[in-house]
Coordinates of C-alpha atoms and ligand atoms in Angstrom, one line a residue:
M28 CA -18.5 -21.2 1.8
E29 CA -20.8 -20.1 -1.0
K30 CA -19.3 -17.2 -2.9
K31 CA -21.3 -14.2 -4.0
N32 CA -22.4 -14.1 -7.6
I33 CA -19.9 -11.5 -8.9
D34 CA -18.1 -11.3 -12.3
W35 CA -14.7 -11.5 -10.5
S36 CA -12.6 -11.4 -13.7
N37 CA -14.1 -8.0 -14.8
L38 CA -13.9 -6.2 -11.4
G39 CA -12.3 -2.8 -11.5
F40 CA -10.5 -1.1 -8.7
G41 CA -13.5 0.5 -7.0
Y42 CA -15.7 0.4 -3.9
M43 CA -18.4 -2.2 -3.5
A44 CA -20.1 -2.4 -0.1
T45 CA -19.8 -5.9 1.5
D46 CA -21.9 -7.4 4.3
K47 CA -20.0 -6.4 7.5
R48 CA -17.5 -3.8 8.7
Y49 CA -15.6 -3.4 12.0
V50 CA -15.9 -0.4 14.3
A51 CA -14.2 0.4 17.6
N52 CA -14.5 3.8 19.4
Y53 CA -12.0 5.6 21.6
T54 CA -13.7 7.8 24.2
D55 CA -12.6 8.9 27.7
G56 CA -9.1 7.7 26.9
A57 CA -9.8 4.1 26.1
W58 CA -10.9 1.8 23.2
D59 CA -14.3 0.1 23.6
E60 CA -14.5 -3.6 22.8
G61 CA -15.5 -3.0 19.1
G62 CA -17.3 -5.3 16.8
L63 CA -18.9 -5.9 13.4
V64 CA -21.8 -3.7 12.2
D65 CA -24.0 -3.6 9.1
D66 CA -24.3 0.1 8.3
P67 CA -21.6 1.4 5.8
N68 CA -22.4 5.0 6.6
I69 CA -20.8 7.1 9.4
T70 CA -22.6 9.9 11.2
M71 CA -20.4 12.5 12.8
N72 CA -20.4 16.1 14.0
E73 CA -19.9 18.8 11.4
C74 CA -16.9 19.9 13.3
A75 CA -15.2 16.5 13.6
G76 CA -11.4 16.7 13.8
V77 CA -11.0 14.6 10.6
L78 CA -13.2 17.0 8.6
Q79 CA -11.4 20.1 9.8
Y80 CA -7.8 19.2 10.2
A81 CA -7.4 15.9 8.4
Q82 CA -6.5 13.8 11.4
T83 CA -6.7 10.4 9.8
V84 CA -4.4 7.5 9.0
F85 CA -5.1 4.3 7.0
E86 CA -3.7 0.9 5.9
G87 CA -4.3 -1.3 2.9
L88 CA -3.9 -5.1 2.6
K89 CA -5.5 -8.0 0.7
A90 CA -7.2 -11.3 1.4
Y91 CA -7.3 -13.8 -1.4
T92 CA -7.7 -17.5 -2.2
T93 CA -4.5 -19.6 -2.6
E94 CA -4.2 -22.4 -5.1
D95 CA -5.0 -25.0 -2.5
G96 CA -8.2 -23.2 -1.5
R97 CA -7.1 -21.4 1.7
T98 CA -8.3 -17.8 2.5
V99 CA -5.2 -15.9 3.5
M100 CA -3.8 -12.4 4.2
F101 CA -0.2 -11.3 3.6
R102 CA 1.8 -10.0 6.7
P103 CA -1.1 -8.1 8.5
D104 CA 1.3 -7.8 11.5
L105 CA 3.3 -5.2 9.5
N106 CA 0.1 -3.2 8.7
A107 CA -0.7 -3.3 12.4
S108 CA 2.7 -1.8 13.4
R109 CA 2.7 0.7 10.5
L110 CA -0.7 2.0 11.5
A111 CA 0.5 2.4 15.1
D112 CA 3.5 4.4 13.7
S113 CA 1.2 6.6 11.6
A114 CA -1.1 7.2 14.6
R115 CA 1.7 8.3 16.9
R116 CA 3.0 10.8 14.3
L117 CA -0.5 12.4 14.1
E118 CA -1.0 12.4 17.9
M119 CA -3.7 9.7 17.7
P120 CA -4.1 6.8 20.2
V121 CA -2.7 3.5 18.9
F122 CA -5.1 0.8 18.2
P123 CA -3.4 -2.2 19.9
E124 CA -1.6 -4.3 17.3
D125 CA -3.0 -7.7 18.5
R126 CA -6.5 -6.3 18.4
F127 CA -5.8 -4.9 14.8
I128 CA -5.0 -8.4 13.6
D129 CA -8.0 -9.9 15.4
A130 CA -10.3 -7.2 13.9
V131 CA -9.0 -7.8 10.4
Y132 CA -9.6 -11.5 10.8
Q133 CA -13.2 -10.9 12.0
T134 CA -13.9 -8.6 9.1
V135 CA -12.6 -10.9 6.5
K136 CA -14.3 -13.9 8.0
A137 CA -17.6 -12.1 8.0
N138 CA -17.1 -11.2 4.3
E139 CA -15.6 -14.4 3.2
A140 CA -18.2 -14.8 0.5
Y141 CA -16.6 -11.8 -1.2
V142 CA -13.0 -13.2 -1.2
P143 CA -12.5 -13.8 -5.0
P144 CA -11.6 -17.3 -6.2
C145 CA -8.1 -18.2 -7.1
G146 CA -7.1 -17.5 -10.7
S147 CA -9.6 -14.6 -11.2
G148 CA -6.9 -12.0 -10.6
A149 CA -9.2 -10.3 -8.1
T150 CA -8.7 -10.0 -4.3
L151 CA -10.6 -8.7 -1.3
Y152 CA -9.0 -5.3 -0.5
I153 CA -9.0 -4.5 3.2
R154 CA -9.0 -0.9 4.4
P155 CA -8.4 -0.3 8.1
Y156 CA -8.4 3.4 9.1
M157 CA -8.9 5.7 12.0
F158 CA -9.8 9.3 12.5
G159 CA -10.6 12.0 15.0
I160 CA -14.4 12.2 15.4
N161 CA -15.3 14.7 18.1
P162 CA -15.7 18.5 17.4
V163 CA -12.3 20.3 17.1
I164 CA -12.1 23.9 16.1
G165 CA -9.0 25.2 17.9
V166 CA -6.0 23.4 16.3
K167 CA -5.2 20.4 18.5
P168 CA -5.6 16.6 18.4
A169 CA -9.1 15.2 18.8
D170 CA -10.1 13.6 22.1
D171 CA -12.2 10.8 20.5
Y172 CA -11.4 8.5 17.7
Q173 CA -13.0 5.8 15.6
F174 CA -11.1 2.8 14.1
R175 CA -12.9 1.1 11.3
I176 CA -12.2 -1.7 8.7
F177 CA -14.2 -2.2 5.5
T178 CA -13.5 -4.7 2.7
T179 CA -14.2 -4.4 -1.0
P180 CA -13.5 -6.9 -3.8
V181 CA -11.2 -5.4 -6.4
G182 CA -9.8 -6.5 -9.8
P183 CA -6.1 -6.1 -10.8
Y184 CA -4.9 -2.6 -10.1
F185 CA -3.4 -2.1 -13.5
K186 CA -5.8 -3.2 -16.2
G187 CA -4.1 -4.9 -19.1
G188 CA -1.7 -6.8 -16.8
A189 CA 2.0 -6.2 -16.2
K190 CA 2.8 -4.1 -19.3
P191 CA 5.6 -1.5 -18.5
I192 CA 4.2 1.9 -17.6
T193 CA 5.6 5.3 -18.4
I194 CA 6.1 7.8 -15.6
K195 CA 7.2 11.4 -15.4
V196 CA 9.5 13.3 -13.1
S197 CA 7.1 15.5 -11.2
D198 CA 7.5 19.2 -10.7
F199 CA 5.5 18.9 -7.5
D200 CA 6.8 17.5 -4.2
R201 CA 5.2 14.6 -2.3
A202 CA 6.7 14.9 1.1
A203 CA 8.8 17.5 3.0
P204 CA 12.0 16.6 4.7
H205 CA 11.1 15.7 8.4
G206 CA 7.4 15.8 7.3
T207 CA 4.9 13.0 7.0
G208 CA 6.0 11.1 4.0
N209 CA 6.9 8.0 6.0
I210 CA 3.4 7.5 7.4
K211 CA 0.3 6.3 5.7
A212 CA -2.0 9.4 6.0
G213 CA -4.7 10.7 3.8
L214 CA -3.1 14.1 3.9
N215 CA -0.2 12.8 1.7
Y216 CA -2.7 11.7 -0.9
A217 CA -4.8 14.9 -0.9
M218 CA -1.8 17.0 -1.9
S219 CA -0.8 14.5 -4.6
L220 CA -4.1 14.6 -6.4
H221 CA -3.3 17.7 -8.5
A222 CA 0.1 16.1 -9.5
I223 CA -1.5 12.8 -10.6
V224 CA -4.3 14.5 -12.5
T225 CA -1.7 16.7 -14.2
A226 CA 0.5 13.6 -15.1
H227 CA -2.5 11.7 -16.5
A228 CA -3.6 14.7 -18.6
E229 CA -0.1 14.7 -20.1
G230 CA -0.3 11.0 -20.9
F231 CA 1.8 9.5 -18.1
D232 CA 0.7 6.7 -15.7
E233 CA 2.4 7.9 -12.6
N234 CA 4.8 10.5 -11.1
M235 CA 8.3 10.0 -9.9
Y236 CA 8.9 12.3 -6.9
L237 CA 12.4 13.5 -6.1
D238 CA 13.4 14.6 -2.6
A239 CA 11.8 17.9 -1.8
G240 CA 14.9 19.3 -0.1
T241 CA 17.4 19.1 -3.0
R242 CA 15.5 17.5 -5.9
T243 CA 18.4 15.3 -6.7
Y244 CA 17.4 11.9 -5.1
V245 CA 14.7 9.5 -6.1
E246 CA 11.9 9.1 -3.5
E247 CA 8.8 7.2 -4.7
T248 CA 5.5 7.6 -6.6
G249 CA 2.2 8.7 -5.0
G250 CA 1.5 5.2 -3.8
A251 CA 4.4 2.8 -4.5
N252 CA 8.1 2.5 -3.7
F253 CA 10.8 2.1 -6.4
L254 CA 13.0 -0.9 -7.0
F255 CA 15.9 -0.7 -9.6
V256 CA 18.1 -3.3 -11.1
D257 CA 21.6 -2.4 -12.2
K258 CA 23.6 -3.9 -15.1
D259 CA 25.2 -6.5 -12.8
G260 CA 21.8 -7.7 -11.6
K261 CA 22.1 -6.0 -8.3
V262 CA 18.8 -4.8 -6.8
V263 CA 19.0 -1.1 -5.7
I264 CA 16.4 0.3 -3.4
P265 CA 16.1 4.1 -2.6
K266 CA 16.4 4.9 1.1
S267 CA 15.0 8.1 2.6
D268 CA 13.2 9.2 5.7
S269 CA 10.4 10.6 3.6
I270 CA 9.5 7.4 1.8
L271 CA 6.6 5.3 3.1
P272 CA 8.0 1.9 4.2
S273 CA 6.2 -0.4 1.7
I274 CA 5.5 -3.9 3.0
T275 CA 5.7 -5.2 -0.5
R276 CA 9.1 -3.6 -1.1
R277 CA 10.4 -5.0 2.3
S278 CA 9.1 -8.5 1.3
L279 CA 10.7 -8.2 -2.2
T280 CA 14.0 -7.2 -0.5
Q281 CA 13.9 -10.5 1.5
V282 CA 12.9 -12.5 -1.6
A283 CA 15.8 -11.0 -3.5
K284 CA 18.2 -12.0 -0.7
D285 CA 16.7 -15.5 -0.5
L286 CA 17.3 -15.8 -4.3
G287 CA 20.9 -15.0 -3.8
L288 CA 20.7 -11.5 -5.4
E289 CA 22.8 -8.7 -4.1
V290 CA 20.6 -6.0 -2.6
E291 CA 21.6 -2.4 -1.8
E292 CA 19.4 0.0 0.1
R293 CA 20.8 3.5 -0.1
K294 CA 20.2 7.0 -1.4
V295 CA 19.7 6.9 -5.1
A296 CA 20.6 10.0 -7.1
F297 CA 18.3 10.8 -10.0
S298 CA 21.4 11.2 -12.1
E299 CA 22.0 7.4 -11.7
V300 CA 18.7 6.4 -13.1
P301 CA 19.9 6.1 -16.8
E302 CA 22.4 3.5 -15.6
F303 CA 19.7 1.1 -14.3
V304 CA 18.4 -1.6 -16.7
E305 CA 15.1 -2.4 -14.9
C306 CA 12.7 -0.5 -12.8
G307 CA 9.6 -1.4 -10.9
L308 CA 7.0 0.1 -8.5
C309 CA 6.2 -1.9 -5.4
G310 CA 2.9 -1.9 -3.5
T311 CA 0.1 -4.1 -2.3
A312 CA -2.2 -3.3 -5.1
A313 CA 0.0 -4.5 -8.0
V314 CA 2.9 -6.2 -6.2
I315 CA 5.4 -4.9 -8.9
S316 CA 4.4 -2.8 -11.8
P317 CA 7.3 -2.6 -14.3
V318 CA 8.3 0.9 -15.4
G319 CA 9.6 1.0 -19.0
C320 CA 10.4 4.7 -19.2
V321 CA 10.9 7.8 -17.1
N322 CA 10.3 11.1 -18.8
D323 CA 12.5 13.9 -17.4
H324 CA 11.0 17.1 -18.8
G325 CA 10.6 15.8 -22.3
K326 CA 13.7 13.5 -22.3
D327 CA 13.0 9.8 -22.1
I328 CA 15.1 7.5 -19.9
V329 CA 14.4 4.0 -21.1
F330 CA 15.2 0.9 -19.1
K331 CA 16.8 -1.3 -21.6
N332 CA 15.9 -4.7 -20.1
G333 CA 12.3 -3.8 -19.3
C334 CA 10.8 -1.4 -21.8
D335 CA 8.6 -3.7 -23.8
E336 CA 7.9 -6.3 -21.1
M337 CA 8.8 -7.0 -17.4
G338 CA 12.6 -7.3 -17.2
P339 CA 14.0 -10.7 -16.1
V340 CA 15.1 -9.8 -12.5
I341 CA 11.9 -8.1 -11.7
K342 CA 9.9 -11.0 -13.2
K343 CA 11.8 -13.4 -11.1
L344 CA 11.1 -11.3 -7.9
Y345 CA 7.4 -11.0 -9.0
D346 CA 7.0 -14.7 -9.7
T347 CA 8.6 -15.7 -6.4
L348 CA 6.6 -13.3 -4.2
T349 CA 3.3 -14.1 -5.9
G350 CA 4.2 -17.8 -5.8
I351 CA 4.6 -17.5 -2.0
Q352 CA 1.4 -15.5 -1.7
M353 CA -0.6 -18.0 -3.8
G354 CA 0.8 -21.0 -1.8
R355 CA 2.7 -22.3 -4.8
L356 CA 6.1 -21.8 -3.2
E357 CA 7.2 -22.5 0.4
D358 CA 6.3 -19.7 2.9
K359 CA 9.5 -20.0 4.9
H360 CA 9.1 -16.7 6.7
D361 CA 5.5 -17.3 7.8
W362 CA 4.1 -14.4 5.9
L363 CA 0.7 -15.9 5.2
Y364 CA -2.1 -15.6 7.9
E365 CA -4.8 -18.1 7.2
I366 CA -8.5 -17.2 7.9
K367 CA -10.1 -20.3 9.4
Ligands
LIG404 C1 0.7 2.2 0.8 C2 1.9 2.9 0.1 C3 2.9 2.2 -0.5 C4 2.9 0.7 -0.7 O1 3.0 0.1 0.5 P1 2.6 -1.5 0.6 O2 2.7 -1.7 2.1 O3 3.5 -2.3 -0.1 O4 1.2 -1.6 0.1 C5 3.9 3.0 -1.1 N1 3.9 4.3 -1.0 C6 3.0 5.0 -0.4 C7 3.1 6.5 -0.4 C8 1.9 4.3 0.2 O5 0.9 5.1 0.8

């Protein structure tokens, strides 16, 4: 496989059109057989459901090259089931999970020349999504839908590597109790844009959102789940119905157990945060981004084992999960799906 002539090491996190994308249409109550197309543009009616009432859900995963030269994806079966959950919550038809995995395979295979080489730090980001496409003006679910997948090569999410970031406690809310915080929908991101622009303008990298109901429990950031480590080395993971179930976080939980660490998934009060010694953000883009400091309305909460560099427990989790992903460590849970 001859790779494209791209400066892999200097890629940012942006969109670059690749050769092929996958499209399937849902009309008259059924999905068509779907397939790969060349055109990156979509033509739809001015009154399409997605444009008027934001009926759209998405996923994000990566394909990359392992140290022994295989092209692999990490746990696409969980993306398939999460997209199905998201679709059900927004009254959209489910794209069958086995077809999802097949469609992702086809799309990556067709764009294999864009899968970055091992060691470049870059990956091929895969974006499956679906949306209501027929005209909808009275408020109701669309009748027709389109499922698509495109890929784009991306560099490391956080430029400058794994240096601990500083986040602020947001005065905005991300997700309402009993709302849509637990699904991967564009609507959750649209309403977080003002909060992130505000945080960046104030010099912070991210927002920590608290539960919207009581503002006393830790939820997540705009696009990553929290993981904390307490002074006894126990991994503590916030639990809430309005957190998006991150596949990276679920995988790190398993890795922590495999490493013999104690893991606790439970509600985490914001008042406990100063007692933790390490903090990280989990998501596909960065795996774990260490957090050095949380700013609570001008007052800094510093994680004492992880303020200048990634703390030891988070580093161990990071090295183990990325070791499995890169084929350096045994994949005993069969998490890697090879593209052949
Ligand atoms: C996608 C996403 C995450 C991270 O999930 P991964 O499956 O690990 O990539 C976390 N929080 C939110 C709100 C997300 O949309």
